[in-house]
Amino acid sequence: MDDHPHKIERMNKKLYEAELTRLQTDLVRMQYWIRDTGYRMIILFEGRDAAGKGGTIKRLTEPLNPRGCRVVALGTPTERQKSQWYFQRYVEHFPAAGEIVVFDRSWYNRAGVERVMEFCTPDQVEQFLDDAPEFERMLVRSGILLLKYWFSVSDTEQEARFQSRIDDPTRRWKLSPMDLEARNRWVDFSKAKDEMFTRTNIPEAPWFTVEADDKRRARLNCLRHVLSKVPWEDMTPPGIKLPPRPRKGDYARPPINEQFFVPNAYPQPQEG
């Protein structure tokens, strides 16, 4: 189970922000290298509800060029998708040369939420646990780097995060009836996770557990780990020199009263 009995002391915010800036700068450098070498990379995030996956994904992707890095967060499969090979709807999102794909939950739904909530049969779970290692070995053999992260959070910390989501109207969307039902099945999820680890923790694509009771440490530790797993070098292109602007010539701007403007609700203060 994800039990962290000792009290966690939160990381200092200033230290966190300084280190985050440093790591995000390196992530941008890493992406230049990935783009220029044609590297392909999949990072998947799993863990309990409110364990901090989303916040880490946000810090990982926010400095990166979205044309070369995308987040995949698939919803409930359609009836058509349910009739497909199980991995099929994930494969269509896989990276081409020079791309990073981040899965906010992944094919491991079958070994976790689908199993515990009884959305699939025991035979389907068994088939998945047999197939996943073979599937992932194929990916790695094809040259894709596959990183698998499990965000581990204690029941007391999860409870506090659920409550903060309930109290904040802008974050209530993060808490679904499914999350509350999963909360009732904490032990079932623990057992499912333990078997998932046992059956799918392969040398080619091992599971990495992120201790996530302190969100700041969890984010920094995960970003550092991602950077350590890619053999990148700094291939940042040199800054370009801006030439002088060309002369406008005979261009005249159309009359301002012919355009629609968004009202300025925040006028500058009057001087004097």
Short mmCIF file of C-alpha atoms in Angstrom, two decimals:
data_model
loop_
_atom_site.label_atom_id
_atom_site.label_comp_id
_atom_site.label_asym_id
_atom_site.label_seq_id
_atom_site.Cartn_x
_atom_site.Cartn_y
_atom_site.Cartn_z
CA MET A 1 0.00 0.00 0.00
CA ASP A 2 1.00 3.63 -0.44
CA ASP A 3 1.59 4.42 3.22
CA HIS A 4 3.97 7.19 4.32
CA PRO A 5 3.42 7.23 8.08
CA HIS A 6 5.82 10.08 8.91
CA LYS A 7 4.83 13.72 8.62
CA ILE A 8 6.10 15.30 5.41
CA GLU A 9 7.70 18.70 5.67
CA ARG A 10 6.89 20.75 2.57
CA MET A 11 9.78 21.95 0.45
CA ASN A 12 10.63 25.67 0.66
CA LYS A 13 8.78 27.53 -2.12
CA LYS A 14 11.72 29.75 -3.18
CA LEU A 15 14.06 26.78 -3.43
CA TYR A 16 11.40 24.86 -5.36
CA GLU A 17 10.84 27.66 -7.88
CA ALA A 18 14.57 28.19 -8.46
CA GLU A 19 15.15 24.48 -9.04
CA LEU A 20 12.05 24.20 -11.25
CA THR A 21 13.37 27.00 -13.48
CA ARG A 22 16.73 25.24 -13.79
CA LEU A 23 15.15 21.89 -14.64
CA GLN A 24 12.70 23.39 -17.14
CA THR A 25 15.59 25.13 -18.89
CA ASP A 26 17.30 21.74 -19.23
CA LEU A 27 14.06 20.20 -20.52
CA VAL A 28 14.02 22.76 -23.35
CA ARG A 29 17.64 21.85 -24.16
CA MET A 30 16.69 18.18 -24.06
CA GLN A 31 13.84 18.79 -26.51
CA TYR A 32 16.18 20.47 -29.01
CA TRP A 33 18.35 17.34 -28.87
CA ILE A 34 15.33 15.02 -29.26
CA ARG A 35 14.12 16.99 -32.27
CA ASP A 36 17.52 17.14 -33.95
CA THR A 37 18.38 13.46 -33.42
CA GLY A 38 14.93 12.02 -34.22
CA TYR A 39 14.62 10.42 -30.77
CA ARG A 40 11.21 9.03 -29.78
CA MET A 41 9.98 9.06 -26.21
CA ILE A 42 6.88 7.98 -24.29
CA ILE A 43 6.37 8.99 -20.65
CA LEU A 44 3.37 7.54 -18.86
CA PHE A 45 1.97 8.66 -15.53
CA GLU A 46 -0.07 6.39 -13.30
CA GLY A 47 -1.05 6.56 -9.64
CA ARG A 48 -3.96 7.13 -7.34
CA ASP A 49 -6.42 9.98 -7.78
CA ALA A 50 -5.00 13.29 -6.48
CA ALA A 51 -1.47 11.84 -6.33
CA GLY A 52 -0.09 14.79 -8.31
CA LYS A 53 0.25 13.37 -11.83
CA GLY A 54 -1.45 16.34 -13.49
CA GLY A 55 0.66 18.96 -11.75
CA THR A 56 3.87 17.17 -12.69
CA ILE A 57 2.76 16.76 -16.32
CA LYS A 58 2.01 20.49 -16.43
CA ARG A 59 5.50 21.43 -15.16
CA LEU A 60 7.09 18.94 -17.56
CA THR A 61 5.32 20.19 -20.67
CA GLU A 62 4.78 23.92 -20.07
CA PRO A 63 8.27 25.06 -21.22
CA LEU A 64 8.34 22.70 -24.22
CA ASN A 65 7.38 23.35 -27.84
CA PRO A 66 3.88 21.83 -28.15
CA ARG A 67 4.60 20.82 -31.74
CA GLY A 68 7.07 18.26 -30.47
CA CYS A 69 5.49 17.31 -27.16
CA ARG A 70 1.86 16.42 -26.58
CA VAL A 71 -0.21 15.10 -23.70
CA VAL A 72 -2.65 12.24 -24.30
CA ALA A 73 -5.47 11.85 -21.78
CA LEU A 74 -8.00 9.47 -23.28
CA GLY A 75 -11.59 9.29 -22.09
CA THR A 76 -13.87 6.27 -21.80
CA PRO A 77 -13.54 4.00 -24.86
CA THR A 78 -16.38 4.05 -27.38
CA GLU A 79 -18.26 0.89 -28.30
CA ARG A 80 -16.14 0.67 -31.45
CA GLN A 81 -12.91 1.03 -29.47
CA LYS A 82 -14.05 -1.64 -27.02
CA SER A 83 -14.20 -4.06 -29.98
CA GLN A 84 -10.61 -3.24 -31.06
CA TRP A 85 -7.37 -4.82 -29.92
CA TYR A 86 -6.95 -3.39 -26.42
CA PHE A 87 -3.76 -1.38 -27.14
CA GLN A 88 -5.02 -0.01 -30.45
CA ARG A 89 -6.40 3.33 -29.30
CA TYR A 90 -3.15 4.12 -27.51
CA VAL A 91 -0.86 3.16 -30.40
CA GLU A 92 -2.35 5.78 -32.72
CA HIS A 93 -0.94 8.50 -30.42
CA PHE A 94 2.63 7.17 -30.38
CA PRO A 95 5.53 9.48 -31.29
CA ALA A 96 7.19 9.94 -34.65
CA ALA A 97 10.85 11.00 -34.94
CA GLY A 98 11.74 13.92 -32.66
CA GLU A 99 8.55 13.71 -30.58
CA ILE A 100 7.69 13.26 -26.88
CA VAL A 101 4.29 11.82 -25.96
CA VAL A 102 3.06 12.02 -22.37
CA PHE A 103 0.22 9.74 -21.29
CA ASP A 104 -1.92 11.04 -18.43
CA ARG A 105 -3.04 7.53 -17.53
CA SER A 106 -2.38 4.85 -20.10
CA TRP A 107 -3.02 1.28 -21.12
CA TYR A 108 -2.52 0.44 -17.44
CA ASN A 109 -6.13 1.49 -16.87
CA ARG A 110 -6.93 -2.17 -17.44
CA ALA A 111 -4.73 -3.35 -14.55
CA GLY A 112 -6.04 -0.62 -12.22
CA VAL A 113 -9.32 1.21 -12.47
CA GLU A 114 -10.99 -1.16 -14.96
CA ARG A 115 -10.07 -4.16 -12.84
CA VAL A 116 -11.04 -2.69 -9.47
CA MET A 117 -14.29 -1.13 -10.72
CA GLU A 118 -15.13 -4.35 -12.61
CA PHE A 119 -15.30 -2.71 -16.05
CA CYS A 120 -13.55 -5.74 -17.54
CA THR A 121 -13.46 -9.47 -16.89
CA PRO A 122 -10.77 -11.34 -14.90
CA ASP A 123 -9.76 -13.03 -18.17
CA GLN A 124 -9.22 -9.64 -19.81
CA VAL A 125 -7.03 -8.55 -16.88
CA GLU A 126 -4.98 -11.73 -17.12
CA GLN A 127 -4.58 -11.29 -20.88
CA PHE A 128 -3.42 -7.72 -20.34
CA LEU A 129 -0.86 -8.65 -17.68
CA ASP A 130 0.55 -11.28 -20.08
CA ASP A 131 0.53 -8.96 -23.09
CA ALA A 132 1.80 -5.66 -21.64
CA PRO A 133 5.43 -6.76 -21.14
CA GLU A 134 5.59 -8.18 -24.70
CA PHE A 135 3.97 -5.04 -26.10
CA GLU A 136 6.45 -2.81 -24.29
CA ARG A 137 9.46 -4.89 -25.32
CA MET A 138 8.39 -4.35 -28.94
CA LEU A 139 8.27 -0.59 -28.39
CA VAL A 140 11.71 -0.52 -26.80
CA ARG A 141 13.18 -2.74 -29.52
CA SER A 142 11.86 -0.29 -32.11
CA GLY A 143 13.95 2.46 -30.49
CA ILE A 144 11.34 4.21 -28.31
CA LEU A 145 12.33 5.22 -24.78
CA LEU A 146 9.44 4.23 -22.47
CA LEU A 147 9.39 5.74 -18.98
CA LYS A 148 6.70 4.55 -16.53
CA TYR A 149 6.01 6.55 -13.36
CA TRP A 150 3.76 5.60 -10.45
CA PHE A 151 2.83 8.48 -8.13
CA SER A 152 2.47 7.16 -4.61
CA VAL A 153 0.39 9.09 -2.07
CA SER A 154 -0.72 8.21 1.46
CA ASP A 155 -4.41 7.89 2.31
CA THR A 156 -4.25 10.88 4.70
CA GLU A 157 -2.69 13.14 2.06
CA GLN A 158 -5.14 11.97 -0.59
CA GLU A 159 -8.00 12.76 1.79
CA ALA A 160 -6.68 16.30 2.34
CA ARG A 161 -6.37 16.86 -1.42
CA PHE A 162 -9.89 15.58 -2.06
CA GLN A 163 -11.21 18.00 0.55
CA SER A 164 -9.30 20.95 -0.95
CA ARG A 165 -10.82 20.15 -4.35
CA ILE A 166 -14.30 20.13 -2.84
CA ASP A 167 -13.62 23.48 -1.15
CA ASP A 168 -12.32 25.17 -4.32
CA PRO A 169 -15.01 25.75 -7.00
CA THR A 170 -12.36 26.05 -9.74
CA ARG A 171 -10.98 22.59 -8.97
CA ARG A 172 -14.14 20.58 -8.30
CA TRP A 173 -14.06 19.20 -11.84
CA LYS A 174 -10.99 17.23 -10.72
CA LEU A 175 -13.13 15.11 -8.39
CA SER A 176 -15.58 12.72 -10.05
CA PRO A 177 -18.01 10.20 -8.56
CA MET A 178 -15.57 7.56 -9.88
CA ASP A 179 -12.79 9.06 -7.73
CA LEU A 180 -14.98 8.80 -4.65
CA GLU A 181 -15.86 5.19 -5.43
CA ALA A 182 -12.16 4.42 -5.92
CA ARG A 183 -11.54 5.96 -2.48
CA ASN A 184 -13.81 3.31 -1.00
CA ARG A 185 -11.69 0.60 -2.63
CA TRP A 186 -8.26 1.71 -1.41
CA VAL A 187 -7.12 -1.80 -0.45
CA ASP A 188 -8.40 -3.30 -3.72
CA PHE A 189 -6.37 -0.71 -5.63
CA SER A 190 -3.31 -1.52 -3.54
CA LYS A 191 -3.61 -5.22 -4.35
CA ALA A 192 -4.16 -4.49 -8.06
CA LYS A 193 -1.13 -2.17 -8.14
CA ASP A 194 1.06 -4.75 -6.39
CA GLU A 195 0.22 -7.42 -8.97
CA MET A 196 0.60 -4.94 -11.84
CA PHE A 197 4.12 -4.12 -10.62
CA THR A 198 5.03 -7.79 -10.20
CA ARG A 199 3.86 -8.73 -13.70
CA THR A 200 4.91 -5.64 -15.73
CA ASN A 201 8.12 -4.41 -14.08
CA ILE A 202 10.49 -5.48 -16.87
CA PRO A 203 14.17 -4.53 -17.31
CA GLU A 204 13.42 -2.88 -20.67
CA ALA A 205 10.75 -0.64 -19.10
CA PRO A 206 10.79 -0.72 -15.29
CA TRP A 207 8.35 1.10 -13.03
CA PHE A 208 9.67 4.15 -11.19
CA THR A 209 7.78 5.14 -8.04
CA VAL A 210 7.57 8.85 -7.18
CA GLU A 211 6.84 9.59 -3.52
CA ALA A 212 4.25 12.30 -3.90
CA ASP A 213 3.01 13.42 -0.47
CA ASP A 214 4.97 16.64 -1.03
CA LYS A 215 3.96 17.87 -4.51
CA ARG A 216 6.99 20.14 -4.93
CA ARG A 217 9.55 17.44 -4.24
CA ALA A 218 7.61 14.96 -6.38
CA ARG A 219 7.62 17.29 -9.39
CA LEU A 220 11.32 18.13 -9.13
CA ASN A 221 12.38 14.53 -8.52
CA CYS A 222 10.39 13.33 -11.53
CA LEU A 223 11.72 16.04 -13.89
CA ARG A 224 15.30 15.33 -12.77
CA HIS A 225 14.74 11.64 -13.41
CA VAL A 226 13.35 12.21 -16.91
CA LEU A 227 16.39 14.35 -17.75
CA SER A 228 18.74 11.65 -16.42
CA LYS A 229 17.20 8.96 -18.65
CA VAL A 230 17.74 10.75 -21.98
CA PRO A 231 21.33 10.93 -23.34
CA TRP A 232 20.80 14.54 -24.43
CA GLU A 233 23.40 17.17 -25.15
CA ASP A 234 22.85 20.90 -25.33
CA MET A 235 21.89 21.56 -28.95
CA THR A 236 20.18 24.90 -28.35
CA PRO A 237 20.56 26.95 -31.53
CA PRO A 238 22.41 30.26 -31.17
CA GLY A 239 20.28 33.37 -30.68
CA ILE A 240 19.47 35.18 -33.91
CA LYS A 241 20.32 38.85 -34.41
CA LEU A 242 17.25 40.91 -35.21
CA PRO A 243 17.90 43.01 -38.32
CA PRO A 244 16.42 46.53 -38.51
CA ARG A 245 12.74 46.58 -39.45
CA PRO A 246 12.08 47.30 -43.13
CA ARG A 247 10.57 50.71 -43.89
CA LYS A 248 6.77 50.79 -44.02
CA GLY A 249 6.68 52.39 -47.46
CA ASP A 250 3.27 53.74 -48.38
CA TYR A 251 1.25 51.47 -46.03
CA ALA A 252 -1.49 53.28 -44.08
CA ARG A 253 -3.41 51.58 -41.28
CA PRO A 254 -7.22 51.43 -41.82
CA PRO A 255 -9.35 53.74 -39.65
CA ILE A 256 -9.53 52.46 -36.07
CA ASN A 257 -13.31 52.95 -35.92
CA GLU A 258 -13.72 50.18 -38.51
CA GLN A 259 -12.33 47.54 -36.09
CA PHE A 260 -13.84 45.81 -33.09
CA PHE A 261 -11.72 45.91 -29.93
CA VAL A 262 -11.96 43.90 -26.73
CA PRO A 263 -12.94 46.44 -24.05
CA ASN A 264 -10.06 47.42 -21.77
CA ALA A 265 -11.37 46.76 -18.27
CA TYR A 266 -8.02 47.62 -16.70
CA PRO A 267 -7.12 51.18 -17.76
CA GLN A 268 -3.72 52.58 -16.82
CA PRO A 269 -3.81 54.85 -13.77
CA GLN A 270 -3.85 58.58 -14.54
CA GLU A 271 -0.60 60.34 -13.73
CA GLY A 272 -0.46 63.40 -11.53
#
